[in-house]
Coordinates of C-alpha atoms in Angstrom, one line a residue:
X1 CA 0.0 0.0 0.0
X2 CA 1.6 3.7 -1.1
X3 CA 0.7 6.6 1.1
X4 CA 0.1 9.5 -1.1
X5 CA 3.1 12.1 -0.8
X6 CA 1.1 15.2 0.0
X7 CA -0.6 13.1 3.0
X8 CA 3.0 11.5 3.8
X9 CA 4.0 16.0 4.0
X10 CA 1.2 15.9 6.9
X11 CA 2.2 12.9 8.6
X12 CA 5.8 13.9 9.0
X13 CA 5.1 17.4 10.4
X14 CA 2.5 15.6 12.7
X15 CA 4.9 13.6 14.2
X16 CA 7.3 15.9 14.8
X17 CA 5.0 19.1 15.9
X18 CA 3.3 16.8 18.6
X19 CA 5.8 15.5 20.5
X20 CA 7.5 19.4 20.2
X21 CA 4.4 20.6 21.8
X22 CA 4.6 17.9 24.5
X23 CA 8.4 18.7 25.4
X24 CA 6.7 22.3 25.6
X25 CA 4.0 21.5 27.7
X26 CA 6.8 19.7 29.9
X27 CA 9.1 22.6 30.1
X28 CA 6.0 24.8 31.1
X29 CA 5.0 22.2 33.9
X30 CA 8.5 22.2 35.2
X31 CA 8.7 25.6 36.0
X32 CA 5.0 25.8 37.0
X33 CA 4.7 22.9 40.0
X34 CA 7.1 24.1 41.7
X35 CA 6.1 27.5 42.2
X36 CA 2.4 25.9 42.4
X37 CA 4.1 23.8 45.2
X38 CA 5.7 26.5 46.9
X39 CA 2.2 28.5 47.0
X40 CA -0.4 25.8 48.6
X41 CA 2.6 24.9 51.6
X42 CA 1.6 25.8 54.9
X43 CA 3.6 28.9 55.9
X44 CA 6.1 28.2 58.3
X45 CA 7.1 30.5 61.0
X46 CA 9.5 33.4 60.3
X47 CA 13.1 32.7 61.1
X48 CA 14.7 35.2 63.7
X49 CA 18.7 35.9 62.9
X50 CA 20.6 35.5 65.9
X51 CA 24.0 35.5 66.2
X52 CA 24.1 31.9 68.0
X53 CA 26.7 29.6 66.8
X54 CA 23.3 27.3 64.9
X55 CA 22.2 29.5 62.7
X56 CA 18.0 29.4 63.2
X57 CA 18.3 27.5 65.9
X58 CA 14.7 28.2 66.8
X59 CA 13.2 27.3 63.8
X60 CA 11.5 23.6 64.0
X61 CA 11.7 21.5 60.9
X62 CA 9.1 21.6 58.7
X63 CA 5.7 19.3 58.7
X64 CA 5.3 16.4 56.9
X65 CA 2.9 17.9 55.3
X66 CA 5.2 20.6 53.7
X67 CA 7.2 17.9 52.5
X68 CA 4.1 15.8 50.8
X69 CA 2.9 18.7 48.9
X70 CA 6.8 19.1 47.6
X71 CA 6.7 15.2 46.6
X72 CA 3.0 15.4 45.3
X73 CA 3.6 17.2 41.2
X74 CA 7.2 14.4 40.8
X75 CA 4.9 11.7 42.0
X76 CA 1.7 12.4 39.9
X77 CA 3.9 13.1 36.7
X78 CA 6.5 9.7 37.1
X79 CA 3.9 8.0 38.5
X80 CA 1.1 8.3 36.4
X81 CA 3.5 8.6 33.6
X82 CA 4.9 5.6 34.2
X83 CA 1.5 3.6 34.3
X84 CA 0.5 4.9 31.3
X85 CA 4.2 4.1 30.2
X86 CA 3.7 0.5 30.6
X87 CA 0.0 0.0 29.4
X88 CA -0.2 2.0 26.8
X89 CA 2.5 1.5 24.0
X90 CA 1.5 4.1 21.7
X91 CA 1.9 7.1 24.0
X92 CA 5.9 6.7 24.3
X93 CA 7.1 8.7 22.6
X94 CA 4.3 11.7 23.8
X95 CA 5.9 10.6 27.6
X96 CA 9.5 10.5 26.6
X97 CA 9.0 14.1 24.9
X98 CA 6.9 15.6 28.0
X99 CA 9.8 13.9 30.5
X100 CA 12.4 15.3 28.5
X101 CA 10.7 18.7 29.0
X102 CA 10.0 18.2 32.0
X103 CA 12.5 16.6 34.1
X104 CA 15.6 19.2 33.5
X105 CA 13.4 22.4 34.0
X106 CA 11.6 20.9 37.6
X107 CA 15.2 20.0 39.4
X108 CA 16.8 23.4 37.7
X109 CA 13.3 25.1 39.4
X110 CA 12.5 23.0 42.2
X111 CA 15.4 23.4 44.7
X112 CA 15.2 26.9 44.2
X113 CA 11.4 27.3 44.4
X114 CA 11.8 25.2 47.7
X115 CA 14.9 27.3 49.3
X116 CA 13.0 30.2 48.9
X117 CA 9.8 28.5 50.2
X118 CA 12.2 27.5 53.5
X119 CA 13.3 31.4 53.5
X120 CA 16.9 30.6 52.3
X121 CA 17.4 33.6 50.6

């Protein structure tokens, strides 16, 4: 069976302009759960600088809680990622595209979206 060249046009910039707007939506996502992350958190108290040889000595650590809603957008995204991974072969390549975005851009924003969150700067 021949595929007709003006259709085989279409089915090359399909496959490529998908999985380019998955990487995209993947880059977007990575810079947006963290800072999503970093809003819902319950505050923690202000730290008071002393000049004590442990710096913020008073502050306690933070709640589990704080930590959950940190682990919550890498869970759902590897998580549910990787389900869909495994069942569904055709969605692979949509996956590795949206991981690629995503994955580089989230630990680039996360730690700093979290040091802030834990007044580090």
């Amino acid at each position: 069976m021949r595929i007709d060249p003006n259709r085989r046009r279409w089915l090359d910039v399909v496959d490529i302009a998908i999985p380019g707007l998955v990487f995209l939506v993947g880059t977007a996502l990575g810079v947006y759960l963290p800072y999503l992350a970093s809003t819902i958190t319950p505050q923690l108290p202000g730290a008071a600088v002393g000049t004590s040889d442990h710096y913020n000595s008073n502050v306690s650590d933070p709640p589990l809680t704080f930590w959950l809603v940190w682990a919550l957008p890498v869970l759902v995204v590897y998580g549910v990622g990787g389900i869909a991974f495994g069942r569904f072969t055709r969605c692979r390549w949509f996956l590795g595209a949206f991981w690629a975005g995503f994955t580089p851009i989230f630990v680039i924003a996360a730690p700093i979206a979290l040091v802030i969150d834990l007044g580090g700067f």
